[in-house]
mmCIF file of C-alpha atoms in Angstrom:
data_model
loop_
_atom_site.group_PDB
_atom_site.id
_atom_site.type_symbol
_atom_site.label_atom_id
_atom_site.label_comp_id
_atom_site.label_asym_id
_atom_site.label_seq_id
_atom_site.Cartn_x
_atom_site.Cartn_y
_atom_site.Cartn_z
ATOM 1 C CA MET A 1408 24.566 -245.304 57.066
ATOM 2 C CA LYS A 1409 26.255 -248.665 57.575
ATOM 3 C CA ILE A 1410 26.360 -249.075 61.344
ATOM 4 C CA VAL A 1411 28.020 -251.760 63.490
ATOM 5 C CA ILE A 1412 26.748 -252.352 67.022
ATOM 6 C CA ALA A 1413 29.027 -254.452 69.232
ATOM 7 C CA THR A 1414 27.645 -255.877 72.465
ATOM 8 C CA ALA A 1415 28.358 -258.627 74.987
ATOM 9 C CA VAL A 1416 24.657 -259.352 75.557
ATOM 10 C CA TYR A 1417 21.916 -259.469 72.954
ATOM 11 C CA TYR A 1418 18.665 -261.133 71.946
ATOM 12 C CA PRO A 1419 17.383 -263.538 73.211
ATOM 13 C CA MET A 1420 19.003 -262.479 76.502
ATOM 14 C CA ILE A 1421 17.103 -260.052 78.715
ATOM 15 C CA ASN A 1422 18.849 -257.309 80.660
ATOM 16 C CA GLY A 1423 19.207 -253.554 80.248
ATOM 17 C CA VAL A 1424 22.124 -253.591 77.786
ATOM 18 C CA ALA A 1425 20.681 -256.465 75.718
ATOM 19 C CA VAL A 1426 17.269 -254.800 75.411
ATOM 20 C CA PHE A 1427 18.770 -251.413 74.571
ATOM 21 C CA SER A 1428 21.124 -252.863 71.938
ATOM 22 C CA TYR A 1429 18.266 -254.798 70.328
ATOM 23 C CA ASN A 1430 15.948 -251.771 70.303
ATOM 24 C CA LEU A 1431 18.670 -249.518 68.910
ATOM 25 C CA ALA A 1432 19.598 -251.919 66.100
ATOM 26 C CA ALA A 1433 15.967 -252.536 65.090
ATOM 27 C CA GLY A 1434 15.117 -248.833 65.294
ATOM 28 C CA LEU A 1435 18.074 -247.807 63.134
ATOM 29 C CA ALA A 1436 17.111 -250.439 60.561
ATOM 30 C CA ARG A 1437 13.535 -249.113 60.492
ATOM 31 C CA ARG A 1438 14.971 -245.698 59.683
ATOM 32 C CA GLY A 1439 16.599 -247.115 56.541
ATOM 33 C CA ASN A 1440 20.127 -247.763 57.828
ATOM 34 C CA GLU A 1441 22.076 -250.952 57.205
ATOM 35 C CA VAL A 1442 22.842 -252.390 60.641
ATOM 36 C CA LEU A 1443 25.180 -255.207 61.663
ATOM 37 C CA VAL A 1444 25.246 -256.523 65.247
ATOM 38 C CA VAL A 1445 28.169 -258.594 66.535
ATOM 39 C CA CYS A 1446 27.693 -260.479 69.813
ATOM 40 C CA PRO A 1447 28.533 -263.831 71.456
ATOM 41 C CA SER A 1448 26.923 -266.980 70.082
ATOM 42 C CA GLN A 1449 24.275 -268.704 72.195
ATOM 43 C CA THR A 1450 25.352 -272.131 70.950
ATOM 44 C CA GLY A 1451 29.140 -271.755 70.967
ATOM 45 C CA ARG A 1452 29.354 -271.893 67.163
ATOM 46 C CA ASN A 1453 29.475 -268.977 64.751
ATOM 47 C CA TYR A 1454 26.180 -268.306 62.977
ATOM 48 C CA THR A 1455 24.238 -265.434 61.419
ATOM 49 C CA ARG A 1456 20.576 -264.447 61.753
ATOM 50 C CA THR A 1457 18.489 -261.611 60.378
ATOM 51 C CA ILE A 1458 16.265 -260.288 63.161
ATOM 52 C CA ASP A 1459 13.860 -257.375 62.548
ATOM 53 C CA GLY A 1460 15.842 -256.287 59.503
ATOM 54 C CA VAL A 1461 19.175 -256.463 61.354
ATOM 55 C CA LYS A 1462 21.976 -258.795 60.281
ATOM 56 C CA THR A 1463 23.207 -260.345 63.523
ATOM 57 C CA VAL A 1464 26.491 -262.235 63.638
ATOM 58 C CA TYR A 1465 26.830 -264.483 66.677
ATOM 59 C CA LEU A 1466 30.557 -265.109 67.210
ATOM 60 C CA LYS A 1467 32.154 -268.261 68.626
ATOM 61 C CA SER A 1468 31.826 -268.342 72.401
ATOM 62 C CA VAL A 1469 32.401 -270.344 75.560
ATOM 63 C CA GLN A 1470 30.281 -270.588 78.676
ATOM 64 C CA ALA A 1471 31.109 -268.658 81.811
ATOM 65 C CA LYS A 1472 29.218 -271.097 84.008
ATOM 66 C CA VAL A 1473 29.502 -268.977 87.138
ATOM 67 C CA TYR A 1474 26.577 -266.833 85.966
ATOM 68 C CA PRO A 1475 23.270 -267.814 84.285
ATOM 69 C CA ASP A 1476 22.508 -266.881 80.675
ATOM 70 C CA GLN A 1477 19.277 -264.965 81.466
ATOM 71 C CA ILE A 1478 17.468 -267.100 78.889
ATOM 72 C CA HIS A 1479 16.859 -270.407 80.666
ATOM 73 C CA THR A 1480 15.151 -270.739 84.045
ATOM 74 C CA VAL A 1481 17.602 -270.647 86.931
ATOM 75 C CA PRO A 1482 17.546 -274.100 88.609
ATOM 76 C CA LYS A 1483 16.882 -274.657 92.286
ATOM 77 C CA LYS A 1484 19.898 -275.081 94.528
ATOM 78 C CA LYS A 1485 20.780 -278.618 95.569
ATOM 79 C CA LYS A 1486 20.545 -279.718 99.182
ATOM 80 C CA VAL A 1487 22.809 -282.123 101.105
ATOM 81 C CA LEU A 1488 21.485 -283.338 104.449
ATOM 82 C CA GLY A 1489 18.976 -280.528 104.345
ATOM 83 C CA VAL A 1490 21.631 -277.842 103.822
ATOM 84 C CA GLU A 1491 21.266 -275.739 100.688
ATOM 85 C CA LEU A 1492 24.482 -275.574 98.646
ATOM 86 C CA PRO A 1493 25.492 -272.384 96.850
ATOM 87 C CA HIS A 1494 25.433 -272.325 93.052
ATOM 88 C CA LEU A 1495 29.004 -272.765 91.853
ATOM 89 C CA TRP A 1496 28.157 -273.280 88.203
ATOM 90 C CA TYR A 1497 25.193 -273.214 85.837
ATOM 91 C CA ARG A 1498 24.349 -275.616 83.066
ATOM 92 C CA HIS A 1499 23.248 -272.685 80.909
ATOM 93 C CA GLY A 1500 25.971 -270.175 81.639
ATOM 94 C CA PHE A 1501 26.600 -266.675 80.388
ATOM 95 C CA ARG A 1502 28.515 -266.855 77.096
ATOM 96 C CA VAL A 1503 31.704 -264.970 76.227
ATOM 97 C CA SER A 1504 33.672 -264.669 72.968
ATOM 98 C CA VAL A 1505 37.247 -264.966 74.206
ATOM 99 C CA PHE A 1506 39.423 -264.371 71.111
ATOM 100 C CA PRO A 1507 37.111 -262.830 68.497
ATOM 101 C CA GLN A 1508 39.672 -260.715 66.611
ATOM 102 C CA ARG A 1509 39.911 -262.849 63.450
ATOM 103 C CA GLU A 1510 36.134 -263.299 63.164
ATOM 104 C CA ILE A 1511 35.586 -259.586 63.714
ATOM 105 C CA LYS A 1512 38.153 -258.630 61.068
ATOM 106 C CA ARG A 1513 36.526 -260.930 58.517
ATOM 107 C CA VAL A 1514 32.989 -259.760 59.270
ATOM 108 C CA LEU A 1515 33.801 -256.038 59.398
ATOM 109 C CA ASP A 1516 36.075 -256.161 56.336
ATOM 110 C CA ASP A 1517 33.118 -257.569 54.433
ATOM 111 C CA PHE A 1518 30.607 -255.062 55.884
ATOM 112 C CA GLN A 1519 32.731 -251.881 55.518
ATOM 113 C CA PRO A 1520 31.017 -249.799 58.249
ATOM 114 C CA ASP A 1521 30.618 -246.034 58.198
ATOM 115 C CA VAL A 1522 30.475 -245.899 62.007
ATOM 116 C CA VAL A 1523 30.950 -248.301 64.916
ATOM 117 C CA HIS A 1524 29.021 -248.213 68.215
ATOM 118 C CA VAL A 1525 30.417 -250.264 71.129
ATOM 119 C CA GLN A 1526 28.233 -251.042 74.156
ATOM 120 C CA VAL A 1527 30.381 -253.092 76.558
ATOM 121 C CA SER A 1528 34.097 -253.552 77.329
ATOM 122 C CA ASP A 1529 34.069 -257.295 76.718
ATOM 123 C CA PRO A 1530 36.492 -258.942 74.235
ATOM 124 C CA ILE A 1531 34.088 -258.212 71.344
ATOM 125 C CA GLY A 1532 33.707 -254.553 72.273
ATOM 126 C CA LEU A 1533 37.450 -254.076 72.770
ATOM 127 C CA SER A 1534 38.264 -255.846 69.499
ATOM 128 C CA VAL A 1535 35.710 -253.881 67.483
ATOM 129 C CA ALA A 1536 36.955 -250.612 68.997
ATOM 130 C CA ALA A 1537 40.557 -251.533 68.132
ATOM 131 C CA TYR A 1538 39.483 -252.396 64.572
ATOM 132 C CA ALA A 1539 37.795 -249.003 64.200
ATOM 133 C CA ARG A 1540 40.794 -247.071 65.531
ATOM 134 C CA ARG A 1541 43.254 -248.890 63.249
ATOM 135 C CA ARG A 1542 41.151 -248.045 60.184
ATOM 136 C CA ASP A 1543 40.137 -244.553 61.323
ATOM 137 C CA ILE A 1544 36.442 -245.490 61.365
ATOM 138 C CA PRO A 1545 34.300 -243.196 63.579
ATOM 139 C CA LEU A 1546 33.854 -244.832 67.000
ATOM 140 C CA VAL A 1547 31.011 -244.175 69.425
ATOM 141 C CA THR A 1548 30.947 -245.843 72.840
ATOM 142 C CA THR A 1549 28.142 -246.018 75.392
ATOM 143 C CA GLU A 1550 29.088 -246.652 79.015
ATOM 144 C CA HIS A 1551 26.255 -248.539 80.705
ATOM 145 C CA ASN A 1552 28.190 -249.367 83.882
ATOM 146 C CA GLN A 1553 29.542 -247.681 86.961
ATOM 147 C CA PRO A 1554 32.162 -249.284 89.258
ATOM 148 C CA ASP A 1555 29.469 -249.920 91.908
ATOM 149 C CA VAL A 1556 27.520 -252.088 89.445
ATOM 150 C CA ILE A 1557 30.441 -254.528 89.427
ATOM 151 C CA THR A 1558 31.715 -254.311 93.006
ATOM 152 C CA ASP A 1559 28.495 -253.987 95.045
ATOM 153 C CA PRO A 1560 27.317 -257.575 94.324
ATOM 154 C CA LEU A 1561 30.735 -258.882 95.429
ATOM 155 C CA LYS A 1562 30.189 -257.593 98.999
ATOM 156 C CA LEU A 1563 33.807 -256.460 99.245
ATOM 157 C CA PRO A 1564 35.086 -254.889 102.470
ATOM 158 C CA LEU A 1565 35.163 -251.092 102.148
ATOM 159 C CA VAL A 1566 38.946 -251.063 102.439
ATOM 160 C CA VAL A 1567 39.098 -253.245 99.298
ATOM 161 C CA LYS A 1568 36.072 -251.856 97.464
ATOM 162 C CA LYS A 1569 37.229 -248.223 97.372
ATOM 163 C CA PRO A 1570 40.542 -248.832 95.545
ATOM 164 C CA VAL A 1571 38.910 -251.379 93.225
ATOM 165 C CA ASP A 1572 36.196 -248.831 92.355
ATOM 166 C CA ALA A 1573 38.881 -246.221 91.694
ATOM 167 C CA MET A 1574 40.794 -248.568 89.374
ATOM 168 C CA LEU A 1575 37.633 -249.530 87.495
ATOM 169 C CA ALA A 1576 36.712 -245.864 87.076
ATOM 170 C CA VAL A 1577 40.140 -245.104 85.615
ATOM 171 C CA TYR A 1578 39.750 -248.041 83.232
ATOM 172 C CA PHE A 1579 36.254 -246.994 82.123
ATOM 173 C CA VAL A 1580 37.276 -243.378 81.590
ATOM 174 C CA ASN A 1581 40.486 -244.237 79.721
ATOM 175 C CA ARG A 1582 38.619 -246.608 77.421
ATOM 176 C CA GLN A 1583 35.982 -243.998 76.669
ATOM 177 C CA SER A 1584 38.581 -241.300 76.031
ATOM 178 C CA LYS A 1585 39.848 -243.278 73.031
ATOM 179 C CA SER A 1586 36.490 -242.932 71.262
ATOM 180 C CA ASP A 1587 35.256 -240.153 69.004
ATOM 181 C CA PHE A 1588 32.065 -239.646 71.018
ATOM 182 C CA VAL A 1589 30.858 -240.991 74.370
ATOM 183 C CA THR A 1590 27.302 -241.364 75.615
ATOM 184 C CA MET A 1591 25.819 -242.425 78.942
ATOM 185 C CA PRO A 1592 22.144 -242.870 79.778
ATOM 186 C CA THR A 1593 21.914 -239.953 82.251
ATOM 187 C CA GLU A 1594 23.623 -236.722 83.310
ATOM 188 C CA LYS A 1595 24.073 -238.273 86.762
ATOM 189 C CA ALA A 1596 26.028 -241.181 85.273
ATOM 190 C CA ILE A 1597 28.331 -238.750 83.460
ATOM 191 C CA LYS A 1598 28.845 -236.694 86.606
ATOM 192 C CA ASP A 1599 29.621 -239.734 88.763
ATOM 193 C CA LEU A 1600 32.067 -241.334 86.336
ATOM 194 C CA ILE A 1601 33.810 -238.358 84.719
ATOM 195 C CA TRP A 1602 33.168 -234.909 86.185
ATOM 196 C CA SER A 1603 33.298 -235.908 89.867
ATOM 197 C CA ARG A 1604 36.623 -237.665 89.304
ATOM 198 C CA GLY A 1605 38.387 -234.540 88.142
ATOM 199 C CA ARG A 1606 38.410 -235.275 84.416
ATOM 200 C CA GLY A 1607 35.972 -232.441 83.578
ATOM 201 C CA LYS A 1608 37.449 -229.961 81.101
ATOM 202 C CA GLU A 1609 40.398 -232.173 80.209
ATOM 203 C CA PHE A 1610 38.235 -235.044 78.933
ATOM 204 C CA PRO A 1611 39.329 -235.212 75.284
ATOM 205 C CA VAL A 1612 36.106 -236.214 73.473
ATOM 206 C CA PRO A 1613 32.471 -235.014 73.474
ATOM 207 C CA VAL A 1614 30.172 -236.625 76.067
ATOM 208 C CA ALA A 1615 26.362 -236.546 75.997
ATOM 209 C CA ALA A 1616 23.544 -238.016 78.041
ATOM 210 C CA VAL A 1617 21.273 -240.057 75.779
ATOM 211 C CA SER A 1618 18.437 -241.961 77.430
ATOM 212 C CA ASN A 1619 18.155 -245.677 76.742
ATOM 213 C CA GLY A 1620 14.525 -244.864 75.984
ATOM 214 C CA VAL A 1621 11.495 -247.106 75.599
ATOM 215 C CA ASP A 1622 8.996 -247.623 72.813
ATOM 216 C CA LEU A 1623 6.044 -245.701 74.213
ATOM 217 C CA ALA A 1624 3.741 -247.431 71.724
ATOM 218 C CA ASN A 1625 4.149 -250.633 73.757
ATOM 219 C CA PHE A 1626 3.875 -249.231 77.273
ATOM 220 C CA LYS A 1627 0.549 -247.530 77.863
ATOM 221 C CA SER A 1628 -1.876 -247.331 80.745
ATOM 222 C CA GLY A 1629 -5.295 -248.857 80.287
ATOM 223 C CA LYS A 1630 -7.450 -251.857 81.001
ATOM 224 C CA VAL A 1631 -5.685 -255.184 81.422
ATOM 225 C CA ALA A 1632 -6.599 -257.962 79.008
ATOM 226 C CA ALA A 1633 -8.902 -260.307 80.958
ATOM 227 C CA GLU A 1634 -6.990 -263.438 80.014
ATOM 228 C CA ILE A 1635 -3.846 -262.139 81.741
ATOM 229 C CA TYR A 1636 -5.429 -262.529 85.171
ATOM 230 C CA SER A 1637 -6.453 -266.117 84.515
ATOM 231 C CA LYS A 1638 -3.224 -267.042 82.704
ATOM 232 C CA TYR A 1639 -1.049 -265.935 85.636
ATOM 233 C CA ASN A 1640 -3.556 -266.824 88.377
ATOM 234 C CA LEU A 1641 -3.843 -263.247 89.648
ATOM 235 C CA PRO A 1642 -6.762 -261.714 91.562
ATOM 236 C CA THR A 1643 -8.577 -258.760 90.011
ATOM 237 C CA ASP A 1644 -9.641 -257.026 93.225
ATOM 238 C CA ARG A 1645 -6.419 -256.410 95.176
ATOM 239 C CA PRO A 1646 -3.957 -253.465 95.097
ATOM 240 C CA VAL A 1647 -0.741 -254.622 93.438
ATOM 241 C CA VAL A 1648 2.847 -253.692 94.244
ATOM 242 C CA LEU A 1649 4.802 -254.608 91.092
ATOM 243 C CA TYR A 1650 8.451 -255.388 90.434
ATOM 244 C CA VAL A 1651 9.814 -256.217 86.978
ATOM 245 C CA GLY A 1652 13.460 -257.053 86.305
ATOM 246 C CA ARG A 1653 16.279 -259.438 87.081
ATOM 247 C CA VAL A 1654 15.922 -261.316 90.353
ATOM 248 C CA ASP A 1655 19.583 -261.146 91.336
ATOM 249 C CA PRO A 1656 21.181 -260.165 94.670
ATOM 250 C CA GLU A 1657 22.363 -256.748 93.447
ATOM 251 C CA LYS A 1658 18.748 -255.743 92.777
ATOM 252 C CA ARG A 1659 18.085 -255.981 96.568
ATOM 253 C CA LEU A 1660 14.604 -257.351 96.047
ATOM 254 C CA GLY A 1661 14.663 -258.799 99.551
ATOM 255 C CA LEU A 1662 14.299 -255.253 100.891
ATOM 256 C CA VAL A 1663 11.153 -254.759 98.803
ATOM 257 C CA ILE A 1664 9.722 -257.981 100.274
ATOM 258 C CA ASP A 1665 10.558 -256.810 103.807
ATOM 259 C CA ALA A 1666 8.928 -253.444 103.109
ATOM 260 C CA PHE A 1667 5.894 -255.117 101.548
ATOM 261 C CA LYS A 1668 5.338 -257.218 104.672
ATOM 262 C CA GLU A 1669 5.479 -254.064 106.784
ATOM 263 C CA ALA A 1670 3.153 -252.214 104.397
ATOM 264 C CA ARG A 1671 0.541 -254.973 104.643
ATOM 265 C CA ARG A 1672 -0.096 -254.038 108.265
ATOM 266 C CA LYS A 1673 -1.878 -250.949 106.939
ATOM 267 C CA VAL A 1674 -2.932 -252.307 103.528
ATOM 268 C CA PRO A 1675 -3.689 -255.963 104.344
ATOM 269 C CA THR A 1676 -5.178 -256.752 100.927
ATOM 270 C CA ALA A 1677 -2.008 -255.742 99.049
ATOM 271 C CA LEU A 1678 -0.364 -258.217 96.673
ATOM 272 C CA LEU A 1679 3.304 -258.203 95.585
ATOM 273 C CA VAL A 1680 3.893 -259.434 92.017
ATOM 274 C CA ILE A 1681 7.480 -260.159 90.934
ATOM 275 C CA VAL A 1682 8.143 -260.570 87.207
ATOM 276 C CA GLY A 1683 11.580 -261.892 86.289
ATOM 277 C CA ASP A 1684 14.112 -264.611 86.992
ATOM 278 C CA GLY A 1685 17.617 -264.770 88.381
ATOM 279 C CA VAL A 1686 20.036 -266.381 90.792
ATOM 280 C CA ASP A 1687 18.208 -264.985 93.847
ATOM 281 C CA LYS A 1688 14.723 -266.241 92.960
ATOM 282 C CA VAL A 1689 14.817 -269.513 94.892
ATOM 283 C CA ARG A 1690 16.241 -267.842 97.998
ATOM 284 C CA LEU A 1691 13.562 -265.157 97.888
ATOM 285 C CA GLU A 1692 10.809 -267.737 97.431
ATOM 286 C CA GLU A 1693 12.079 -269.451 100.576
ATOM 287 C CA LYS A 1694 12.227 -266.092 102.353
ATOM 288 C CA VAL A 1695 8.589 -265.442 101.454
ATOM 289 C CA ARG A 1696 7.621 -268.864 102.775
ATOM 290 C CA LYS A 1697 9.436 -268.295 106.083
ATOM 291 C CA MET A 1698 7.812 -264.858 106.428
ATOM 292 C CA ASP A 1699 4.432 -266.559 106.125
ATOM 293 C CA LEU A 1700 3.387 -264.312 103.236
ATOM 294 C CA GLY A 1701 1.855 -267.257 101.381
ATOM 295 C CA ASP A 1702 -0.152 -266.253 98.326
ATOM 296 C CA ASN A 1703 0.429 -262.562 99.019
ATOM 297 C CA VAL A 1704 3.612 -262.678 96.919
ATOM 298 C CA LYS A 1705 3.515 -264.042 93.366
ATOM 299 C CA PHE A 1706 6.692 -264.993 91.464
ATOM 300 C CA LEU A 1707 5.771 -265.093 87.769
ATOM 301 C CA GLY A 1708 9.248 -265.855 86.416
ATOM 302 C CA ARG A 1709 10.535 -264.621 83.073
ATOM 303 C CA VAL A 1710 7.750 -263.093 80.947
ATOM 304 C CA LEU A 1711 8.198 -261.824 77.389
ATOM 305 C CA PRO A 1712 6.134 -259.324 75.365
ATOM 306 C CA PRO A 1713 3.280 -258.968 74.632
ATOM 307 C CA ASP A 1714 2.255 -260.411 78.020
ATOM 308 C CA LEU A 1715 4.862 -258.211 79.707
ATOM 309 C CA TYR A 1716 3.166 -255.058 78.425
ATOM 310 C CA GLU A 1717 -0.117 -256.220 79.960
ATOM 311 C CA LEU A 1718 1.445 -257.215 83.273
ATOM 312 C CA TYR A 1719 2.731 -253.690 83.825
ATOM 313 C CA LYS A 1720 -0.902 -252.531 83.747
ATOM 314 C CA ILE A 1721 -1.898 -254.689 86.737
ATOM 315 C CA GLY A 1722 0.290 -252.629 89.079
ATOM 316 C CA ASP A 1723 -0.860 -249.837 91.351
ATOM 317 C CA VAL A 1724 2.705 -248.917 92.304
ATOM 318 C CA PHE A 1725 6.127 -250.030 91.034
ATOM 319 C CA ALA A 1726 8.760 -250.693 93.731
ATOM 320 C CA THR A 1727 12.493 -251.327 93.582
ATOM 321 C CA ALA A 1728 15.363 -251.091 96.067
ATOM 322 C CA SER A 1729 18.196 -251.395 93.507
ATOM 323 C CA GLU A 1730 21.140 -249.074 94.113
ATOM 324 C CA ILE A 1731 23.094 -249.816 90.925
ATOM 325 C CA GLU A 1732 20.958 -248.324 88.150
ATOM 326 C CA THR A 1733 22.663 -246.081 85.603
ATOM 327 C CA GLN A 1734 19.118 -245.306 84.455
ATOM 328 C CA GLY A 1735 16.704 -248.199 84.904
ATOM 329 C CA ILE A 1736 14.740 -249.139 81.776
ATOM 330 C CA VAL A 1737 12.072 -250.913 83.847
ATOM 331 C CA LEU A 1738 11.425 -247.664 85.727
ATOM 332 C CA ILE A 1739 10.781 -245.862 82.443
ATOM 333 C CA GLU A 1740 8.545 -248.699 81.251
ATOM 334 C CA ALA A 1741 6.573 -248.586 84.511
ATOM 335 C CA ALA A 1742 6.257 -244.802 84.334
ATOM 336 C CA ALA A 1743 5.100 -244.985 80.715
ATOM 337 C CA THR A 1744 2.379 -247.399 81.827
ATOM 338 C CA GLY A 1745 1.215 -244.804 84.351
ATOM 339 C CA LEU A 1746 2.583 -246.333 87.555
ATOM 340 C CA PRO A 1747 3.717 -244.297 90.571
ATOM 341 C CA LEU A 1748 7.280 -245.252 91.514
ATOM 342 C CA VAL A 1749 8.974 -246.134 94.788
ATOM 343 C CA ALA A 1750 12.767 -246.349 94.551
ATOM 344 C CA VAL A 1751 15.941 -245.482 96.441
ATOM 345 C CA ASP A 1752 17.974 -242.319 96.054
ATOM 346 C CA LYS A 1753 21.107 -243.876 94.588
ATOM 347 C CA GLY A 1754 22.614 -243.865 91.119
ATOM 348 C CA ALA A 1755 20.613 -242.163 88.391
ATOM 349 C CA VAL A 1756 17.178 -243.361 89.545
ATOM 350 C CA GLY A 1757 16.176 -239.832 90.538
ATOM 351 C CA GLU A 1758 16.040 -238.752 86.896
ATOM 352 C CA VAL A 1759 13.020 -241.036 86.366
ATOM 353 C CA CYS A 1760 11.565 -241.358 89.876
ATOM 354 C CA ARG A 1761 11.187 -237.751 91.023
ATOM 355 C CA ASP A 1762 10.475 -237.446 94.701
ATOM 356 C CA GLY A 1763 7.035 -236.056 95.387
ATOM 357 C CA VAL A 1764 6.310 -235.692 91.657
ATOM 358 C CA ASN A 1765 5.667 -239.209 90.353
ATOM 359 C CA GLY A 1766 6.700 -241.235 93.377
ATOM 360 C CA PHE A 1767 8.979 -241.326 96.392
ATOM 361 C CA LEU A 1768 12.745 -241.692 96.723
ATOM 362 C CA CYS A 1769 13.815 -243.447 99.912
ATOM 363 C CA ARG A 1770 17.160 -243.725 101.624
ATOM 364 C CA PRO A 1771 19.097 -246.785 100.381
ATOM 365 C CA GLY A 1772 18.412 -249.856 102.493
ATOM 366 C CA ASN A 1773 15.691 -248.160 104.537
ATOM 367 C CA VAL A 1774 12.861 -250.704 104.714
ATOM 368 C CA ALA A 1775 10.621 -248.473 106.838
ATOM 369 C CA GLU A 1776 10.744 -245.636 104.292
ATOM 370 C CA ILE A 1777 10.006 -247.967 101.377
ATOM 371 C CA ALA A 1778 7.058 -249.431 103.296
ATOM 372 C CA GLU A 1779 5.720 -245.987 104.189
ATOM 373 C CA ALA A 1780 5.988 -244.850 100.555
ATOM 374 C CA ILE A 1781 4.051 -247.905 99.358
ATOM 375 C CA VAL A 1782 1.337 -247.321 101.961
ATOM 376 C CA ARG A 1783 0.988 -243.625 101.116
ATOM 377 C CA ILE A 1784 0.463 -244.366 97.435
ATOM 378 C CA LEU A 1785 -1.898 -247.308 97.912
ATOM 379 C CA SER A 1786 -3.962 -245.434 100.530
ATOM 380 C CA ASP A 1787 -4.462 -242.169 98.643
ATOM 381 C CA ASP A 1788 -6.390 -242.365 95.353
ATOM 382 C CA LYS A 1789 -5.802 -238.689 94.518
ATOM 383 C CA LEU A 1790 -2.062 -238.905 95.159
ATOM 384 C CA ARG A 1791 -1.830 -242.108 93.120
ATOM 385 C CA ALA A 1792 -3.682 -240.495 90.197
ATOM 386 C CA LYS A 1793 -1.434 -237.415 90.355
ATOM 387 C CA PHE A 1794 1.743 -239.531 90.396
ATOM 388 C CA ALA A 1795 0.410 -241.702 87.559
ATOM 389 C CA GLU A 1796 -0.251 -238.672 85.367
ATOM 390 C CA ASN A 1797 3.215 -237.252 86.085
ATOM 391 C CA SER A 1798 4.862 -240.619 85.415
ATOM 392 C CA VAL A 1799 3.431 -240.662 81.892
ATOM 393 C CA LYS A 1800 4.728 -237.121 81.281
ATOM 394 C CA ILE A 1801 8.207 -237.978 82.558
ATOM 395 C CA ALA A 1802 8.323 -241.162 80.484
ATOM 396 C CA GLY A 1803 7.550 -239.023 77.437
ATOM 397 C CA GLU A 1804 11.023 -237.508 77.816
ATOM 398 C CA HIS A 1805 12.418 -240.989 77.160
ATOM 399 C CA ASP A 1806 10.533 -241.815 73.964
ATOM 400 C CA PHE A 1807 12.766 -244.186 72.016
ATOM 401 C CA GLU A 1808 12.173 -242.243 68.792
ATOM 402 C CA LYS A 1809 13.946 -239.292 70.449
ATOM 403 C CA THR A 1810 16.783 -241.627 71.424
ATOM 404 C CA LEU A 1811 17.093 -242.754 67.801
ATOM 405 C CA ASP A 1812 17.150 -239.143 66.592
ATOM 406 C CA LYS A 1813 19.993 -238.329 68.987
ATOM 407 C CA PHE A 1814 22.123 -241.320 68.026
ATOM 408 C CA ILE A 1815 21.627 -240.691 64.303
ATOM 409 C CA ASN A 1816 22.757 -237.085 64.836
ATOM 410 C CA ILE A 1817 25.800 -238.314 66.781
ATOM 411 C CA TYR A 1818 26.718 -240.775 64.022
ATOM 412 C CA ASP A 1819 26.364 -238.009 61.424
ATOM 413 C CA LYS A 1820 28.606 -235.736 63.484
ATOM 414 C CA VAL A 1821 31.440 -238.227 64.017
ATOM 415 C CA ILE A 1822 31.387 -239.209 60.331
ATOM 416 C CA ARG A 1823 31.566 -235.557 59.256
ATOM 417 C CA ASP A 1824 34.319 -234.834 61.770
ATOM 418 C CA LYS A 1825 36.408 -237.762 60.508
ATOM 419 C CA LYS A 1826 36.076 -236.571 56.942
#
């Protein structure tokens, strides 16, 4: 097949949608398909690259300097008279293609796709979807977001948040209903966005839960390469609480730090390792300093494979307090590496972190429960081994090869149905 994947975020950016889009494109190409990715340029100018067998067209873009690009290190906040100023703009801002219609028409006219797969409702995604509908090309959309993902970080008053969430939900659902097939990463995401809002039987197109998946060949339990400990200045003889992901306010990593401090009262040798970068990193580093945690919390910053695969192995338990996950790729990666999980019972997290099976689900925002869960896992070798074994089994349900099989079947179906 000739497949177009349209996305607002892509390599070399790192977040859930960017990683999934990259893995999907490369996987489809490995299966013998001709794949074209369209996404915003990282330089502002239009250019084309071939990455892992995938032709990638980076469209003209401008910087949205209110949010970092997830590629460059987030700078420290400036201080005036000792007072830390909030970040109002970033030198390396998130990039957006504002009016991509002409570029998209030229690129897609030349490519002549059999099927189009849109990931995000940015100008590129909307333009590619409109192109497909005008030419009666099969259109698949994947909804990676829920209204909470957008509104929770804004800290809106409840009286404002509820109607905004309702409007966003209507927008998401209406956009998806104009596709030929809709996927979301989990059944819970589908229920929250469509079924629970009364669309149920009247929703006009097929909907399926298809996991974002991970390449299980990369994420395996086992002995850590010795050089990793020295490279990242990590001890080899301490139990490790691990977090991997964006270090942004909506991930609520501050709660994990609070819980870790409480957990250390019973497991005083514990070490918290945070892998990732984001707008909240400097604030959290200062928080750790004020809490007098010293070298008991390590911020490693942004780490890429293959080191990332090894760093997962150093953990004894993976902990997150994020309430906005539509699935949580890092949770699957941690489970595949054989880590017990501690997470909160919000969003679709429960489909990967199963309470009492491969970890513990805590009430959102409950520091005491998160701390207790960490202590229980670190203090009980048998429980930790049981959870680790179950994590690997659960991660097996999210093998990326199965994800590829499902999307190829969906593409086949929508192409047949159009014909």
